Structures are given as C-alpha cells and as structure tokens.
Amino acid sequence: MIDTLTSLRFIFALMVFGAHCYVIDDSFSSFFFKEGFVGVSFFFVLSGFIISYNYQKRLETQRVTRRNFWVARFARVYPLHWLTLFISILCGAYLLTPDWGRHFFASFTLTQAYIPQDDYFFSFNSPSWSLCCEQLFYILFPFLALWLKEDKKLWICFLLMAIAVPIGMYLTPEESIKGYWYVNPVTRFPDFVLGMILYRIYIKVAKRQISHHAGTLLEILAVIVFILFYFGAENIDKVYRYSCYYWLPVAFLLLAFSLQRGTLSRLLSCRILKTGGEISYGFYLIHLMVITAFVDWEKSSGSAIDSIVSVPLLFATIIGLSLASYYFFEKPLNKLIKKYLNN
C-alpha cells in the first residue's frame, strides 16, 4: 500500500465529515464545508488506482483468481455495511414506513443507488449508497483488467465516457441530477476507470529518477491546483462538480503523491495519518449515524451544545468507534470470511 494515499484517504474522509456537520450548526452550511462531498469522487478515483495497483498484474498472471478478488472485496465491504445497516434500523423509524421492506432489501444488497429516488439511495445509513457504486466497480474490474490491459483500449474507453458524461449532465433536468449523476453506479464508473488509467501512468512515471526537490514542487503544485479548483467550483453548476469537474485536480493530486518523492509525502507518511486512513472506511460509515443521533438527542432533550464543543466531541467519538470497529470487528471478520470462502 502507498502510505501517502492512505493518509489522503483520511483527509478526504474529514472533508465528508465537515460537509455533514451543517445539521449541527449553520456555520457549516458555507460553501467551504458543503463542497466536501468531493471526498466521494476522490474515493472512487482512488479505488480504481489502488485496486489496479494491488490486482492488475496478479490477475494478468493468474496469481489471483476472480473468486479470490471478489471474496476479498466482499469481506472488506459487507460486514461493516450490514452492521451499520442494522444499527441504523435500531436508531431510526424505518419499520414504521410503508416501503421499509423494499428499502431494506435495496440497502442490504447494495442496489439502492440504482433507484433514482432519495428515499431509496439515502435510506437507512445513507453514506452506504457509495458502496453500491464500489460494488459495481469490483464486479467489473477482473474483466476490465484483462479486456483493457492494453493502455490504448483503456484510454479510448475513458475518453468515450468523458465525452458522454458532460453531454448527459447538460441534458438532465435539475431535479434529477443527484439521482442520475451523483449516486448512480453506472454514471460514477468513469471515476473508477480514471483511477485505473492513473495506475498505468504511475507505473511508467515511477520508474524515472525524480529528485526530492522536483517531487516536492510537484506535490505543492498538485495541492495548489486542487485548491484553485475547489474554491473556483462555487461558480460551476453542481452537476459537473459531482464528478467530471474534479477529475483533473483529483488525478493530479493522486499521481503526485503516489510517487512519494517530496517533503509533503514525508509529512503525510506519519503514523497518525496512516492510521486515520486505515480506519477511514469505518469513519465514513459511522460518522453520519453519530451526527444524526446527536442532533436527535438535542431535539428530544431540548438541550443545545455549542458546536465549538460538540463537533470536536463527536469527532473524537467517531474516531474511537472507528478504531474499535477496525481492530475488533473489520479485521477479524475480514480474515475469517476470506479463510472460509476461499477454501
């Protein structure tokens, strides 16, 4: 695993956390925080890169079978997803709604994001909609790794999607853009393919001699480009910001830091940030449940805690739960499932 990208995963998870804190305090409703949803785009592109980094050559050389790959992905995604799904049922009122059974089945099987209705794709533990996208990526990757192992084919595939995506976005009515362009696994697939392309670029660039000075300049430039895109996004239609607007800055950021040649990479390689990246999956799935539970408690009790106190407290709580989940639930179950299903 590339340490700097693990650390970046945690940083972008924090951005998603900040984007959801508006339910606690209106000060988080500003563009600076709400635009944190770009973290999801980062995760999708990163997924394409890391899955390729770990499995492309192994699938080509048959050191890993499709079954091994799918078992590993199932073991990683589903245990915590199912746990948080059932916890959300205990914490919510979903059993009282007429359609709770269909909503539950869609969430349980990670098919909810294919239905362009927010009461489906945001039902139960709403961040799990992104796992529906990841599931499609994982199902297709073992085939794409072989079908598109030639760089030219992969580039053609992505360029065709890169042309179709903005055209489709432009033609989509405003009220439908979230269901068709933000959560839909099919329309988020180009993000994953972009990550696959970045891996192909990485294996070529990583062979070159890049000095520490040049690596540092590249990392600083990548950060500056991302910041410029981030703050310039306020004047861009949101539908484009859901994915294609951020392809360039996210790709540049990932590529620059994947090389691990500069000073910023050294800073990102600290143990605290790496641990944050390791627990980021749990952090992502747990954070909104904790925030929602806190807001519900405030409403029911009539109490109000200043966000200066509540947000750090909630953050510490989520970190603690994520650490416990990672070491005492995710890792043991992951190992057990892979051992059982690969026999």
XYZ file of C-alpha atoms in Angstrom:
343
model
C 0.000 0.000 0.000
C 1.175 3.565 -0.706
C 1.318 5.375 2.629
C 0.634 8.865 1.304
C -2.583 7.770 -0.401
C -3.732 6.061 2.796
C -3.246 9.360 4.627
C -5.036 11.318 1.899
C -7.988 8.976 2.304
C -8.331 10.146 5.904
C -8.075 13.811 4.923
C -10.871 13.445 2.373
C -12.965 11.494 4.876
C -12.648 14.534 7.152
C -13.954 16.694 4.308
C -17.028 14.472 4.015
C -17.480 14.742 7.799
C -17.330 18.536 7.561
C -19.862 18.512 4.719
C -22.392 16.783 7.003
C -21.854 18.972 10.065
C -24.327 21.573 8.771
C -27.073 19.673 10.618
C -25.280 20.570 13.864
C -24.556 24.231 13.201
C -25.446 26.597 10.353
C -21.845 27.791 10.176
C -21.055 24.501 8.415
C -23.527 25.421 5.660
C -20.913 27.562 3.965
C -19.527 26.516 0.595
C -16.136 25.702 2.140
C -17.621 22.836 4.171
C -20.508 21.714 1.952
C -18.182 21.215 -1.033
C -16.546 18.451 0.991
C -18.643 15.969 -0.960
C -15.693 15.959 -3.390
C -14.278 13.389 -0.981
C -16.561 10.792 -2.553
C -15.139 11.480 -6.023
C -11.666 11.155 -4.559
C -12.565 7.756 -3.056
C -13.887 6.448 -6.384
C -10.797 7.522 -8.346
C -8.534 6.244 -5.568
C -10.383 2.925 -5.637
C -9.610 2.465 -9.335
C -5.944 3.263 -8.692
C -5.468 1.063 -5.608
C -7.421 -1.907 -6.962
C -5.275 -1.767 -10.109
C -2.112 -1.337 -8.017
C -2.941 -4.424 -5.946
C -4.566 -6.696 -8.518
C -3.881 -5.749 -12.161
C -0.641 -7.739 -12.530
C -1.813 -10.527 -10.240
C -4.929 -11.086 -12.358
C -2.945 -10.937 -15.586
C -0.502 -13.560 -14.307
C -3.286 -15.618 -12.699
C -1.729 -15.366 -9.233
C -5.196 -14.283 -8.098
C -8.464 -15.670 -9.425
C -11.659 -13.710 -9.930
C -13.123 -15.610 -6.997
C -10.217 -14.619 -4.726
C -10.693 -10.995 -5.734
C -14.451 -10.961 -5.184
C -14.159 -12.752 -1.848
C -11.610 -10.178 -0.670
C -13.883 -7.309 -1.701
C -16.946 -8.919 -0.117
C -15.031 -9.469 3.124
C -13.951 -5.839 3.136
C -17.250 -4.172 2.295
C -20.193 -6.176 3.568
C -19.572 -6.971 7.275
C -19.413 -3.339 8.409
C -22.099 -2.319 5.928
C -24.519 -4.875 7.345
C -23.605 -3.967 10.923
C -24.232 -0.243 10.373
C -27.397 -1.052 8.427
C -28.903 -2.917 11.378
C -27.718 -0.270 13.841
C -29.442 2.373 11.726
C -32.669 0.358 11.943
C -32.405 0.315 15.723
C -31.786 4.062 15.765
C -34.412 5.073 13.198
C -38.120 4.744 12.465
C -37.849 2.863 9.182
C -40.023 -0.046 10.304
C -42.941 2.374 10.559
C -42.788 3.426 6.891
C -44.901 1.568 4.307
C -41.999 0.827 1.956
C -39.412 -0.113 4.585
C -39.148 -3.713 3.286
C -38.204 -2.704 -0.246
C -35.858 -0.027 1.052
C -34.217 -2.547 3.365
C -33.718 -5.118 0.598
C -32.154 -2.491 -1.668
C -29.786 -1.331 1.067
C -28.984 -4.870 2.208
C -27.950 -5.914 -1.306
C -26.313 -2.556 -2.129
C -28.614 -1.871 -5.049
C -30.278 1.250 -3.622
C -28.296 3.731 -5.702
C -29.710 2.355 -8.955
C -33.124 3.726 -7.976
C -33.155 7.497 -8.624
C -35.274 8.365 -5.586
C -33.673 9.846 -2.496
C -35.888 7.836 -0.148
C -34.122 4.782 -1.610
C -30.499 5.807 -2.132
C -30.339 7.801 1.118
C -32.369 5.375 3.228
C -31.062 3.773 6.434
C -27.334 4.581 6.735
C -27.229 6.978 3.806
C -23.422 7.000 3.134
C -23.744 3.348 2.083
C -25.017 4.475 -1.330
C -21.380 4.853 -2.377
C -20.764 1.176 -1.564
C -23.336 0.363 -4.233
C -21.034 2.102 -6.721
C -17.968 0.320 -5.368
C -19.752 -2.998 -5.703
C -20.280 -2.434 -9.424
C -16.629 -1.432 -9.822
C -15.482 -4.601 -8.058
C -17.769 -6.857 -10.065
C -16.429 -5.488 -13.348
C -12.751 -4.998 -12.522
C -11.487 -8.594 -13.035
C -12.916 -8.494 -16.552
C -11.729 -4.965 -17.344
C -8.234 -5.738 -16.067
C -7.896 -8.290 -18.882
C -10.104 -6.801 -21.581
C -8.485 -3.360 -21.257
C -4.968 -4.376 -20.287
C -3.677 -2.516 -23.337
C -3.334 1.172 -22.459
C -4.821 2.302 -25.760
C -8.077 0.415 -25.159
C -8.394 1.790 -21.629
C -7.823 5.365 -22.836
C -10.403 5.002 -25.606
C -12.910 3.644 -23.098
C -12.366 6.571 -20.752
C -12.380 9.228 -23.494
C -15.717 7.969 -24.797
C -17.168 8.228 -21.297
C -15.532 11.630 -20.797
C -17.416 12.892 -23.859
C -20.732 11.291 -22.930
C -20.769 12.382 -19.267
C -20.904 16.208 -19.644
C -23.386 15.891 -22.516
C -25.638 13.721 -20.375
C -25.263 16.100 -17.437
C -26.217 19.078 -19.575
C -29.381 17.327 -20.792
C -30.522 16.178 -17.337
C -33.247 18.215 -15.556
C -32.115 19.961 -12.381
C -34.362 17.905 -10.111
C -32.906 14.622 -11.389
C -29.171 15.294 -11.324
C -28.468 13.808 -7.879
C -30.236 10.526 -8.635
C -28.638 10.128 -12.068
C -25.190 11.711 -11.669
C -24.193 11.767 -8.018
C -25.234 8.353 -6.702
C -25.806 6.191 -9.771
C -23.105 3.475 -10.049
C -23.149 3.480 -13.857
C -22.525 7.214 -14.191
C -19.850 7.146 -11.451
C -17.988 4.369 -13.254
C -15.753 6.822 -15.211
C -14.267 7.935 -11.872
C -13.080 4.380 -11.259
C -11.737 4.000 -14.809
C -9.806 7.245 -14.352
C -8.140 5.625 -11.347
C -7.201 2.631 -13.498
C -5.588 5.000 -16.009
C -3.665 6.762 -13.233
C -2.169 3.440 -12.221
C -0.943 2.865 -15.797
C 0.640 6.345 -15.768
C 2.093 5.722 -12.311
C 3.967 2.541 -13.264
C 5.650 4.452 -16.101
C 6.477 7.616 -14.154
C 7.609 5.756 -11.011
C 10.500 4.207 -12.982
C 12.012 7.609 -13.651
C 14.519 9.336 -11.429
C 12.695 12.218 -9.763
C 14.653 14.272 -7.253
C 13.314 15.189 -3.835
C 13.205 18.847 -4.902
C 11.234 18.071 -8.070
C 8.931 15.758 -6.129
C 8.220 18.484 -3.581
C 7.432 21.030 -6.307
C 5.120 18.529 -7.993
C 3.252 17.889 -4.739
C 2.904 21.604 -3.964
C 1.650 22.279 -7.493
C -0.895 19.447 -7.170
C -2.203 20.926 -3.910
C -2.427 24.410 -5.423
C -4.310 23.117 -8.470
C -6.766 21.246 -6.248
C -7.341 24.320 -4.049
C -7.925 26.515 -7.105
C -10.486 24.072 -8.479
C -12.100 23.706 -5.051
C -12.644 27.417 -4.451
C -13.449 28.058 -8.103
C -16.219 25.458 -8.005
C -18.730 27.878 -6.496
C -19.387 29.285 -9.965
C -19.731 25.860 -11.630
C -23.046 24.031 -11.943
C -23.239 21.394 -9.243
C -23.982 18.559 -11.659
C -20.481 18.887 -13.151
C -18.895 19.138 -9.706
C -20.329 15.745 -8.833
C -17.600 14.112 -10.912
C -16.069 15.394 -14.157
C -15.145 18.883 -12.880
C -12.834 17.324 -10.283
C -11.247 14.662 -12.484
C -8.175 16.743 -13.297
C -7.296 18.072 -9.798
C -8.016 14.746 -8.080
C -5.985 12.825 -10.679
C -3.065 15.237 -10.387
C -3.163 15.022 -6.586
C -3.217 11.226 -6.591
C -0.434 10.881 -9.118
C 1.830 13.445 -7.445
C 1.537 11.855 -4.007
C 1.614 8.260 -5.200
C 5.245 8.823 -6.237
C 6.199 9.694 -2.629
C 9.198 11.768 -3.713
C 8.642 15.088 -1.904
C 8.518 16.706 1.524
C 4.720 16.722 1.705
C 4.717 12.961 1.159
C 7.051 12.562 4.131
C 4.671 14.598 6.267
C 1.714 12.514 5.111
C 3.542 9.291 5.949
C 3.269 9.884 9.709
C 1.695 7.053 11.684
C -1.300 9.055 12.928
C -2.479 9.955 9.422
C -1.846 6.422 8.133
C -3.933 5.003 10.965
C -6.640 7.513 10.087
C -6.580 6.228 6.526
C -6.802 2.626 7.690
C -9.928 3.352 9.727
C -11.441 5.717 7.146
C -13.916 3.117 5.862
C -15.377 2.748 9.337
C -15.195 6.509 9.883
C -17.139 7.071 6.664
C -19.914 4.595 7.502
C -20.201 5.551 11.165
C -19.902 9.323 11.142
C -23.367 10.308 9.931
C -25.123 7.928 12.327
C -23.309 9.561 15.254
C -24.074 13.070 13.989
C -27.746 12.200 13.434
C -28.050 10.573 16.870
C -26.589 13.700 18.473
C -28.984 16.021 16.624
C -31.954 13.801 17.575
C -30.816 13.888 21.206
C -30.610 17.683 21.157
C -34.142 17.928 19.752
C -35.687 15.439 22.164
C -33.922 16.792 25.245
C -34.281 20.450 24.382
C -30.587 20.874 25.088
C -28.117 22.683 22.884
C -24.345 22.316 22.988
C -22.183 24.877 21.244
C -20.615 23.475 18.070
C -17.170 24.510 19.330
C -17.614 21.748 21.903
C -19.960 19.315 20.164
C -18.101 18.926 16.845
C -14.710 18.007 18.398
C -16.530 15.722 20.839
C -18.424 13.981 18.050
C -15.238 13.709 16.007
C -13.408 12.054 18.904
C -16.343 9.683 19.408
C -16.367 8.696 15.742
C -12.599 8.150 15.781
C -12.932 5.912 18.830
C -15.742 3.888 17.306
C -13.828 3.601 14.016
C -10.712 2.320 15.777
C -12.748 -0.242 17.701
C -14.553 -1.286 14.528
C -11.327 -1.682 12.557
C -9.348 -3.699 15.102
C -12.107 -5.725 16.778
C -14.674 -6.209 14.001
C -13.457 -5.452 10.477
C -10.006 -7.072 10.559
C -11.014 -10.281 12.378
C -14.131 -10.783 10.248
C -12.243 -9.977 7.056
C -9.693 -12.672 7.831
C -12.375 -15.183 8.836
C -14.514 -14.659 5.733
C -11.575 -14.935 3.342
C -10.377 -18.096 5.057
C -13.831 -19.678 4.907
C -14.889 -18.630 1.391
C -11.534 -19.327 -0.281
C -11.422 -22.940 0.921
